[in-house]
XYZ file of C-alpha atoms in Angstrom:
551
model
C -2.862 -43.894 12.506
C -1.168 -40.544 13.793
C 2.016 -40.021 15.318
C 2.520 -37.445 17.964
C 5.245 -35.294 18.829
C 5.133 -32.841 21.885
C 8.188 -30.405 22.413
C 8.321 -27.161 23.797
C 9.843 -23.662 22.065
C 12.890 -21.511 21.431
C 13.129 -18.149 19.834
C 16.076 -16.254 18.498
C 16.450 -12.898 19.000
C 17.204 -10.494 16.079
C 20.389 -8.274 16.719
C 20.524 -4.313 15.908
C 22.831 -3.346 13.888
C 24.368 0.725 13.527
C 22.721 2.517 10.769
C 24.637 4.712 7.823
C 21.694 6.273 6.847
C 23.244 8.395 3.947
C 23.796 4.962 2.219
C 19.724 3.873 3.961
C 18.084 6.621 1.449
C 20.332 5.835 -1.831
C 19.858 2.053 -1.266
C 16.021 3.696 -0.873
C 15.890 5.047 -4.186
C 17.413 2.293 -5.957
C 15.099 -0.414 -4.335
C 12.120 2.547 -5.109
C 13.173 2.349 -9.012
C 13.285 -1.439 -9.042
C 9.943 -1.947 -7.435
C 8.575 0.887 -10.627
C 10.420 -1.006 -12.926
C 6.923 -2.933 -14.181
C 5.207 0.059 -14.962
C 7.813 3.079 -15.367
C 6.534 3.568 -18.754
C 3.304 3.954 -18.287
C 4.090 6.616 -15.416
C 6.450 8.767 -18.209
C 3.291 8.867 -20.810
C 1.270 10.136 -17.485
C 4.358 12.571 -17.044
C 4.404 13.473 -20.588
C 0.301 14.449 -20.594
C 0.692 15.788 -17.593
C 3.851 18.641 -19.358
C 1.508 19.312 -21.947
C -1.078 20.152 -18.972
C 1.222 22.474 -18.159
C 2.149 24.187 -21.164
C -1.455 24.651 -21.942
C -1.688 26.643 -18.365
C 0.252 29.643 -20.739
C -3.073 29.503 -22.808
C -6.071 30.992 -20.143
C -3.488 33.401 -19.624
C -3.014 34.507 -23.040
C -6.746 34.728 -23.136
C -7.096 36.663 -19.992
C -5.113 39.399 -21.219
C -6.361 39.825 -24.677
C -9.885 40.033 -22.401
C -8.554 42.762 -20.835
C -7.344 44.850 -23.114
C -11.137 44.657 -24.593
C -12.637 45.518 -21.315
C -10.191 48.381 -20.496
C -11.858 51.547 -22.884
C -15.493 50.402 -21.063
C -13.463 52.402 -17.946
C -13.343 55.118 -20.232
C -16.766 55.316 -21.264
C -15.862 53.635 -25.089
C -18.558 51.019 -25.872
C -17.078 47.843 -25.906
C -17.113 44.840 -28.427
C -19.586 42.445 -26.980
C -18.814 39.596 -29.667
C -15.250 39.983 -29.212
C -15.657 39.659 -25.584
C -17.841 36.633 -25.725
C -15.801 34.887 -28.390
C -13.011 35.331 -25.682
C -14.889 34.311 -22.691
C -15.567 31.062 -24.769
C -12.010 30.526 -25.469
C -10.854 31.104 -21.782
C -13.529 28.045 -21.400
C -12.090 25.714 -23.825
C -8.271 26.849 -22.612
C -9.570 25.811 -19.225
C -10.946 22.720 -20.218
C -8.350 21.740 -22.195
C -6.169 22.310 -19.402
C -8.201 19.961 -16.932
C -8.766 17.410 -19.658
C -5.266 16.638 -20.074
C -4.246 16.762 -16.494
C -7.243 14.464 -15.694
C -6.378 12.003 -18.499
C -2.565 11.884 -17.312
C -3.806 11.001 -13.485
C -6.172 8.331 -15.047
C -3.149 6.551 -16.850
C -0.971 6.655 -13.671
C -3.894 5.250 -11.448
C -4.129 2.356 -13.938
C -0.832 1.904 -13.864
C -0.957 1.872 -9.390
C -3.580 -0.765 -10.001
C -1.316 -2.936 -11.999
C 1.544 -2.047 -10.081
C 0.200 -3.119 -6.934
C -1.159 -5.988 -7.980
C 2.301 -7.050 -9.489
C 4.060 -6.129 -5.936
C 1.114 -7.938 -4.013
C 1.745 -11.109 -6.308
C 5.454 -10.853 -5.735
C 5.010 -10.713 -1.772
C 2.840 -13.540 -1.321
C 4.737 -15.547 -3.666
C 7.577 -14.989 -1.404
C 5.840 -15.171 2.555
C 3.822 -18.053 1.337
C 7.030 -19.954 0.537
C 9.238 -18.614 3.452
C 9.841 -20.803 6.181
C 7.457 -20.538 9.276
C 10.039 -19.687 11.400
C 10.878 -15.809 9.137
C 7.876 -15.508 10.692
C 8.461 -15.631 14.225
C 11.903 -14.102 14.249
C 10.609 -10.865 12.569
C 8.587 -8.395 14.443
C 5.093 -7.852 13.374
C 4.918 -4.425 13.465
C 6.714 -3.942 11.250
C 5.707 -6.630 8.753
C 2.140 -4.923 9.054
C 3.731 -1.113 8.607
C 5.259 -2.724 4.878
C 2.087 -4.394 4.011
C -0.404 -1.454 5.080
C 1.674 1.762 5.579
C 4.272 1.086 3.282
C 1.901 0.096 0.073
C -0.083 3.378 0.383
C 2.692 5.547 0.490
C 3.688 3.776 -2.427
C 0.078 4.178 -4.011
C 0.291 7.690 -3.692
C 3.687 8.266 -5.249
C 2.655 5.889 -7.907
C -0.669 7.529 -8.517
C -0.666 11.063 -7.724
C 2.933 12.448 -7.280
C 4.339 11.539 -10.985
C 1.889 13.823 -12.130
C 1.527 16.090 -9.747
C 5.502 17.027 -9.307
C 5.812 17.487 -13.522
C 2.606 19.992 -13.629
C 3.949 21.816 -10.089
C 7.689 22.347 -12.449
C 6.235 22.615 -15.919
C 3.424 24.784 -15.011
C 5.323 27.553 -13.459
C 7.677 27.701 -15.607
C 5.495 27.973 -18.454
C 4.119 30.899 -16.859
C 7.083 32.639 -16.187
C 7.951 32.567 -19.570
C 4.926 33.965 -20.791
C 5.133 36.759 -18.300
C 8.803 37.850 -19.554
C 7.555 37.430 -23.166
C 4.383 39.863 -21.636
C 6.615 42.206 -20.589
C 10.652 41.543 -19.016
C 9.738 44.122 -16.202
C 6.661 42.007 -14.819
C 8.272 38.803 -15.266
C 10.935 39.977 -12.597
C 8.482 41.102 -10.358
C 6.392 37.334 -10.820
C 9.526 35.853 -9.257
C 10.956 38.905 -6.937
C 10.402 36.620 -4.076
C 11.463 33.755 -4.801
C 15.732 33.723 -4.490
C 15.081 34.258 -1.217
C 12.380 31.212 -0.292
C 14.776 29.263 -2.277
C 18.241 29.791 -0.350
C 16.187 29.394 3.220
C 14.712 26.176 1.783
C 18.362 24.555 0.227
C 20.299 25.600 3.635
C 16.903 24.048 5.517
C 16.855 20.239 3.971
C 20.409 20.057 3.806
C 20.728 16.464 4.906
C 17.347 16.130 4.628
C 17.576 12.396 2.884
C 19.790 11.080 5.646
C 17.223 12.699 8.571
C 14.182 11.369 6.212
C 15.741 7.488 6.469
C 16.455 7.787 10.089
C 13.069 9.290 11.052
C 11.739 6.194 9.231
C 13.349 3.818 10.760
C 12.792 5.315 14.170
C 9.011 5.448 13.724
C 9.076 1.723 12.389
C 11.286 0.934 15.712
C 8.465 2.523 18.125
C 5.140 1.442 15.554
C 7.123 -2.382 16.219
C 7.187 -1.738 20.066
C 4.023 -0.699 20.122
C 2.745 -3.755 18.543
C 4.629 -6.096 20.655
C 3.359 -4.253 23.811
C -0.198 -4.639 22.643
C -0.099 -8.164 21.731
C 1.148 -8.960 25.036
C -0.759 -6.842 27.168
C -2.437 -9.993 28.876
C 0.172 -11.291 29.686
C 1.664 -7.849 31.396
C -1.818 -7.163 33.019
C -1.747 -10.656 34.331
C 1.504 -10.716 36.483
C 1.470 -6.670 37.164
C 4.205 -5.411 34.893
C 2.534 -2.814 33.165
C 4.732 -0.417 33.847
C 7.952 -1.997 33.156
C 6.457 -3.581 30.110
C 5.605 -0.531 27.827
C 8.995 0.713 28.867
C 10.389 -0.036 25.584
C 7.719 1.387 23.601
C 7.780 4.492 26.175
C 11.548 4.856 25.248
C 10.725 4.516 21.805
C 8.429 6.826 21.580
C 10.473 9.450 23.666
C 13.876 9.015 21.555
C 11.748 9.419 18.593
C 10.542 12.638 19.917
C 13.823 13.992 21.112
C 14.942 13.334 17.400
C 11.964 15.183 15.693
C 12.315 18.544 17.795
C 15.870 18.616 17.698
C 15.792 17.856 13.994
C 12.925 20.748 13.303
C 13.443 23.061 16.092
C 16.141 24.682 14.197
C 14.459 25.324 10.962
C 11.046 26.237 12.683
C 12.118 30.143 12.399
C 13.815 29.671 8.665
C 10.526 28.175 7.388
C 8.309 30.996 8.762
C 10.579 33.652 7.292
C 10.995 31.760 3.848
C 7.194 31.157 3.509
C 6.552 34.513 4.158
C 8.624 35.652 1.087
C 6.300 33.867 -1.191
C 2.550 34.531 0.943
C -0.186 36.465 -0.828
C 0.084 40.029 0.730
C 3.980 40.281 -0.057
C 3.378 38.872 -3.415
C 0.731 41.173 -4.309
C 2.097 43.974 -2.455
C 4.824 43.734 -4.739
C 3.200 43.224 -7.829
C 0.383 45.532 -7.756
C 2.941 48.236 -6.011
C 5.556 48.151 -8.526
C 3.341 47.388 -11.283
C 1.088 50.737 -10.462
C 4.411 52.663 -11.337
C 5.082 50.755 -14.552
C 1.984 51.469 -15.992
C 2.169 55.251 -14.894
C 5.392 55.337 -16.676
C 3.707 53.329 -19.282
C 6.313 50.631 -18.985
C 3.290 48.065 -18.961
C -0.092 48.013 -19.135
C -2.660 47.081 -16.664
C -3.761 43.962 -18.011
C -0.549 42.713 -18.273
C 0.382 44.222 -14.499
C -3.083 41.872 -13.305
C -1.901 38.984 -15.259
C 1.668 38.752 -14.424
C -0.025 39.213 -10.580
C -1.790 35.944 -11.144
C 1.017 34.391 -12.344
C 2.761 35.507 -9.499
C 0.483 34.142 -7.315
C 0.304 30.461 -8.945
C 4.374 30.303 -8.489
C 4.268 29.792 -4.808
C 1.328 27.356 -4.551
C 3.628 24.816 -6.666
C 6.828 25.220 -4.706
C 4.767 23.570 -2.133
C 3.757 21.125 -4.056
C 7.566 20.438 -4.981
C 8.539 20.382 -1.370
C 5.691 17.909 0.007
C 6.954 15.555 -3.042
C 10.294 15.530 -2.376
C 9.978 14.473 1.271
C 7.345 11.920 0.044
C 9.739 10.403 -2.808
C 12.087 10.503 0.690
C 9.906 8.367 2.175
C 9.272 6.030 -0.224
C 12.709 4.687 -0.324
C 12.178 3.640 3.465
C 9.285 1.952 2.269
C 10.518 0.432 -0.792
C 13.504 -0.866 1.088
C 10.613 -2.685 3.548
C 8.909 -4.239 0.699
C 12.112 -5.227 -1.272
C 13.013 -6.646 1.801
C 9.941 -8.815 2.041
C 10.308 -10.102 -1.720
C 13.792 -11.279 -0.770
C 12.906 -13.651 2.216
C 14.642 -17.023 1.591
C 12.338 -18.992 0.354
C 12.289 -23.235 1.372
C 14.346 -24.897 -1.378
C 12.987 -28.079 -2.919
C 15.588 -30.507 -3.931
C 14.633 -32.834 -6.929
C 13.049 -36.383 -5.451
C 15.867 -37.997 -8.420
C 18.786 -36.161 -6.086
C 17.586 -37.962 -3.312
C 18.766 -41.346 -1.543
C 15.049 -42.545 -0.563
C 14.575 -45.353 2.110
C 12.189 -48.154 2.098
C 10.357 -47.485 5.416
C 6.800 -48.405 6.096
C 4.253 -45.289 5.347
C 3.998 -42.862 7.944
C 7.517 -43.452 9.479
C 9.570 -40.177 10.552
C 13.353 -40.637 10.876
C 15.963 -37.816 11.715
C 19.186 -38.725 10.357
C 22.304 -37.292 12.414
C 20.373 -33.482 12.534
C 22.127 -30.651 13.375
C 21.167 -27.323 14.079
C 22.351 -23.875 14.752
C 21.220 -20.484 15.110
C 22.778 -17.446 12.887
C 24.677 -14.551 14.728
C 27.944 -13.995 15.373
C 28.516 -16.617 17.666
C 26.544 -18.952 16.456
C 24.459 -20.938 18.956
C 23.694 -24.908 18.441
C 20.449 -25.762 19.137
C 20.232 -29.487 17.824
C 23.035 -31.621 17.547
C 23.951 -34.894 15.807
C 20.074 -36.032 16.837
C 18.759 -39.150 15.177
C 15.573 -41.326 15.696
C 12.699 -43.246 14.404
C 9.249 -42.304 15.338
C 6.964 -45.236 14.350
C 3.170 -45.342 13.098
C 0.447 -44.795 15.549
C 3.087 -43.738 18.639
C 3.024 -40.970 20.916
C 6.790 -39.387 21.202
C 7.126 -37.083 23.689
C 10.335 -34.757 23.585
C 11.718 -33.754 27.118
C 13.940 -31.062 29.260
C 14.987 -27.939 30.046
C 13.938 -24.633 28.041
C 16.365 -23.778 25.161
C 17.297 -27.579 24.718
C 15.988 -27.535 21.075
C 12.584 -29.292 21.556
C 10.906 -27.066 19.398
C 13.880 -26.293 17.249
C 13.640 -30.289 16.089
C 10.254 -30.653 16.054
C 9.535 -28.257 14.146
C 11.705 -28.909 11.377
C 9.119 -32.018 10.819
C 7.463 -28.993 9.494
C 10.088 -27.210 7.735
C 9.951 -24.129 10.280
C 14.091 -24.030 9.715
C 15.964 -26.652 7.644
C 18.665 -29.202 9.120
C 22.631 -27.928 8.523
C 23.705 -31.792 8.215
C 21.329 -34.441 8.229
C 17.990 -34.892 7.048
C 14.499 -35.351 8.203
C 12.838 -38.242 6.224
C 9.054 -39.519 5.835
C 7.769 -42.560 4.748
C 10.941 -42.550 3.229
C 11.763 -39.941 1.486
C 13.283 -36.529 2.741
C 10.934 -33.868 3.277
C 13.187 -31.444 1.149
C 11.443 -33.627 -1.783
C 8.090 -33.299 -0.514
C 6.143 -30.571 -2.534
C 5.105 -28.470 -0.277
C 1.227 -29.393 -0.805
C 2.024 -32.989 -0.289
C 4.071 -32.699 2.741
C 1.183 -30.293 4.661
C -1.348 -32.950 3.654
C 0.686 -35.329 5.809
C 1.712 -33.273 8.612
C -0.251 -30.821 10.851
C 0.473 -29.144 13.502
C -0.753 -27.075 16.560
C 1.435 -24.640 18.280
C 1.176 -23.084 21.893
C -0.552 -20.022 20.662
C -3.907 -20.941 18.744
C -4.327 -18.477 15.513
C -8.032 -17.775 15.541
C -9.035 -15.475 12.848
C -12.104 -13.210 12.563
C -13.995 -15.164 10.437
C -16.869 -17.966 11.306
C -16.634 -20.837 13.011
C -16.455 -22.960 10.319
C -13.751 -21.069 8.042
C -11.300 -21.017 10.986
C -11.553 -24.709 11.305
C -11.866 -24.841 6.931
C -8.722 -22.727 6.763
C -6.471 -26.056 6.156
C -9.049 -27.947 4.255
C -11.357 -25.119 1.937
C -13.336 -27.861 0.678
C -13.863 -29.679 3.838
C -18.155 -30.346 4.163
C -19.840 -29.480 7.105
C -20.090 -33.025 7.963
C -16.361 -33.808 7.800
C -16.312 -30.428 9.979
C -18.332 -31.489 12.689
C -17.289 -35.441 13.348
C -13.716 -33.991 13.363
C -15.402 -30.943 16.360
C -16.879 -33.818 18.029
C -13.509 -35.935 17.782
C -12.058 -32.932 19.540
C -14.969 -32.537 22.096
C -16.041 -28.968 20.912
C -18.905 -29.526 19.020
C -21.418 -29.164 21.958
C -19.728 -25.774 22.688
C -19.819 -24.342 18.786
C -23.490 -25.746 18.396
C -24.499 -23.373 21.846
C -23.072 -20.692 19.528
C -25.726 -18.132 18.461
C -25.419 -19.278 15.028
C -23.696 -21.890 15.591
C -20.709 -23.228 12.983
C -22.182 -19.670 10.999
C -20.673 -17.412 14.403
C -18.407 -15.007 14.226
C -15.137 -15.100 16.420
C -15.011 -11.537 17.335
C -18.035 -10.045 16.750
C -20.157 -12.439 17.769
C -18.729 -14.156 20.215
C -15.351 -14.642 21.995
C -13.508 -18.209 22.999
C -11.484 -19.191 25.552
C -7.973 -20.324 25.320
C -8.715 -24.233 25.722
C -11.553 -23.840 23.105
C -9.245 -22.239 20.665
C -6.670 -25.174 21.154
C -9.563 -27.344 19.970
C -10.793 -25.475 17.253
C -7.156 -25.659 16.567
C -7.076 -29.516 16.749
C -10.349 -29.723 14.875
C -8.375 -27.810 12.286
C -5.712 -30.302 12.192
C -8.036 -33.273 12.637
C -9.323 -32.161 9.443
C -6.662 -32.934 7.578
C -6.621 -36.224 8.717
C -2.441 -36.128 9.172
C -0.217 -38.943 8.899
C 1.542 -36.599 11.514
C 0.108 -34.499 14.263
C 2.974 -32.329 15.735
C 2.275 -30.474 19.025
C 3.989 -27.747 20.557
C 3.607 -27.080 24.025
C -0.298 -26.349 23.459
C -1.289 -25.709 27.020
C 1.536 -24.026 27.850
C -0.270 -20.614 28.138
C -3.967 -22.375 29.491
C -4.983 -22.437 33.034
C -5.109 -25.986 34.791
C -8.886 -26.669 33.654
C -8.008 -26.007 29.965
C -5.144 -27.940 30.686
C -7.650 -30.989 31.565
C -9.914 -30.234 28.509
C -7.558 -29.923 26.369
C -5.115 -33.179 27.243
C -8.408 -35.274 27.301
C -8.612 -34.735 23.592
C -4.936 -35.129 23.314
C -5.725 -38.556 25.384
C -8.803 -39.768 22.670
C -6.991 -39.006 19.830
């Protein structure tokens, strides 16, 4: 037999807190080195290959001007050395390729290594949500659960996969360069980096602060992605009673402060940036190195070869200073997001307590008993929700729990299913407290169907499988026809093989059954029911308390 319990719900609130974020971005790089720690060695051998990709940038280079100084008598009339020049063309090749070959190799070793490092963080998160209590789940916005496990993981793919790489060859590679150009000839090597003092003062006095803006603009865009979530996923609800307007408020205000935050954050530097990439563009560079270097090689300081090369290498400089500054805001960013993540690998997870530790009673199968429960809600003030409650729900009985809203119905209901454990007290079946219970065991026994039906995207038959995998289509359908919705899913276009949400769309009674028939499946000892046609208009209410009634 099954035993019933109705209640109704309560929800806490989750209270905002004043944000340091100076402390926000170190905690960020800490938690950002912690979640690395798995595979932070094979990310230094992609660093490593991707140095010696940069020292072998020196080597084209090299090549370049001993090609040259070949092709310069031909502007003379001298013949020139045709072998010589092709045996240097084919080195330039293989100084290229080289070049490529070991970049390309150290980007292949630090994808492998974001393919085992996700994997690893991916395992560690759903080792942790699929043993936090139900209840982390409702207290905890969804936006920005989803920006951790979407946004949040591809940031970190990209600083995991490309950026490792990509910020050693943007230092080594320039560098390299600029030594070879002072080794070419002290004069050029000057006028390689002429530029650059100046881009490099406007961009320290511009990200001063920069970590502590970085942190806040993340958690400000979290704030308004969350609000925009919540208004979405409500939005029937607004629509329905008018309160559009005053309903996207929040996510309106979000949005606006977030704004308000971003120009008066960038306004200011808007005029230092244009000024400090102009220092480095190609016209001044050139201008400069082509200008000057015409008058060192009329005072045969230099020679033009080496005045076109060091121009090259003049021009290379500036493309990886962006390269640096993208980086360092992403790495910025990251420790936002591994902070998120971190965050979600540290939910408190349901503790088991041995069945040994246990003093077990010798009731009949089936029988629920709540032994002097007590309950309270975290915060400051902390608010009791259930207290001192105890009672014995029997086999085969219907308990219904009554009153007012915020009286705790749901609060001790729920805790048949371990939503939030007891503070004193426990919750015992058949016996033996639930804190025993693996967690397998105790699901087999208890179902339960809340006021808001989770219907996935998926067919018919693998929303109503999602309990029971290995449930047959036979076992499906008598528990569909137990829960008089079998008639509807067979008028389906493919019937259990539909789609919800591409094929077709329900109403809310029929996702309460397909709910039920979800539950039914199990075939519970318990069958706990919260307020299920709470949100249904009165004819769903009918349809869906007949079932209630045949059950």
């Amino acid at each position: 037999m099954t035993t019933q319990v109705q209640s109704g719900t309560s929800t806490t609130g989750e209270h905002a807190t004043g944000k340091d974020y100076k402390a926000k971005a170190t905690d960020g790089r800490k938690a950002f080195k912690e979640l690395l720690a798995p595979v932070q060695g094979r990310i230094y051998l992609g660093q490593g290959i991707a140095a010696l990709s940069g020292v072998a940038a020196i080597w084209p280079y090299i090549v370049l001007t001993r090609l040259g100084e070949l092709l310069l008598p031909a502007a003379h009339g001298e013949p020139i050395n045709n072998a010589s020049v092709l045996a240097e063309v084919n080195e330039l090749m293989a100084a290229f390729a080289l070049q490529l070959f070991l970049y390309f190799l150290a980007l292949a070793i630090t994808h492998f290594a974001d393919v085992k490092f996700r994997g690893h963080l991916q395992q560690r998160i759903l080792n942790h949500l699929g043993r936090a209590p139900l209840s982390w789940f409702s207290n905890h916005a969804s936006g920005r659960v989803r920006k951790a496990l979407q946004g949040d993981t591809k940031t970190l793919h990209t600083l995991v996969a490309h950026q490792p790489v990509e910020m050693v060859a943007a230092v080594v590679t320039p560098l390299s360069l600029m030594v070879y150009a002072f080794i070419l000839n002290p004069w050029l090597g000057l006028l390689s980096i002429a530029t650059l003092p100046l881009y490099l003062l406007a961009q320290v006095w511009m990200t001063r602060g920069m970590s502590e803006k970085t942190a806040e603009m993340d958690e400000r865009l979290s704030d308004t992605s969350a609000k925009g979530v919540e208004f979405v996923d409500g939005i029937e609800v607004v629509k329905s009673f008018g309160r559009t307007g005053k309903a996207h408020k929040a996510f309106a205000q979000s949005a606006k402060d977030f704004a308000d935050f971003y120009w008066a954050w960038c306004q200011p530097m808007l005029k230092g940036s244009s000024l400090s990439l102009a220092a480095i563009s190609a016209p001044v560079v050139m201008l400069i190195s082509l200008g000057i270097g015409a008058l060192l090689v009329n005072a045969q300081v230099s020679t033009l070869p080496q005045v076109l090369v060091c121009s090259l290498i003049a021009l290379v400089i500036p493309l990886t200073l962006d390269v640096v500054t993208f980086t360092t805001m992403s790495y910025q960013l990251a420790g936002n997001a591994a902070l998120r993540l971190v965050e979600l690998t540290q939910v408190e997870p349901l503790q088991n307590i041995p069945a040994a530790d246990t003093e077990n009673r010798t009731d009949a199968p089936g029988t629920v008993v709540f032994e002097a429960v007590s309950y309270s809600y975290g915060g400051q003030e902390k608010q009791k929700a259930v207290d001192n409650v105890s009672l014995t729900l029997k086999p085969g009985t219907v308990t219904a729990l009554i009153g007012p809203s915020g009286s705790g119905k749901s609060t001790l209901a729920t805790m048949l299913a371990r939503f939030q454990e007891p503070d004193t007290g426990r919750v015992l079946l058949s016996g033996r407290d639930i804190r025993s219970l693996p967690e397998q065991e105790l699901y087999r026994q208890v179902a339960f169907v809340l006021q808001n039906a989770q219907i996935l995207r998926e067919s018919v038959r693998e929303n109503i499988r999602l309990a029971v995998p290995q449930a047959t289509d036979e076992q499906v359908i008598e528990a569909a026809r137990k829960a008089q919705i079998w008639d509807d899913i067979a008028a389906l276009p493919r019937g259990l093989d539909t789609v919800i949400g591409d094929e077709t769309n329900l109403s809310g009674g029929q996702k309460q059954r397909i709910a039920i028939v979800r539950a039914l499946c199990l075939n519970p000892n318990l069958l706990l029911l919260d307020e299920i046609t709470a949100a249904l208009d009165p004819e769903m209410v009918r349809e869906v308390l007949d079932v209630v009634l045949e059950l």
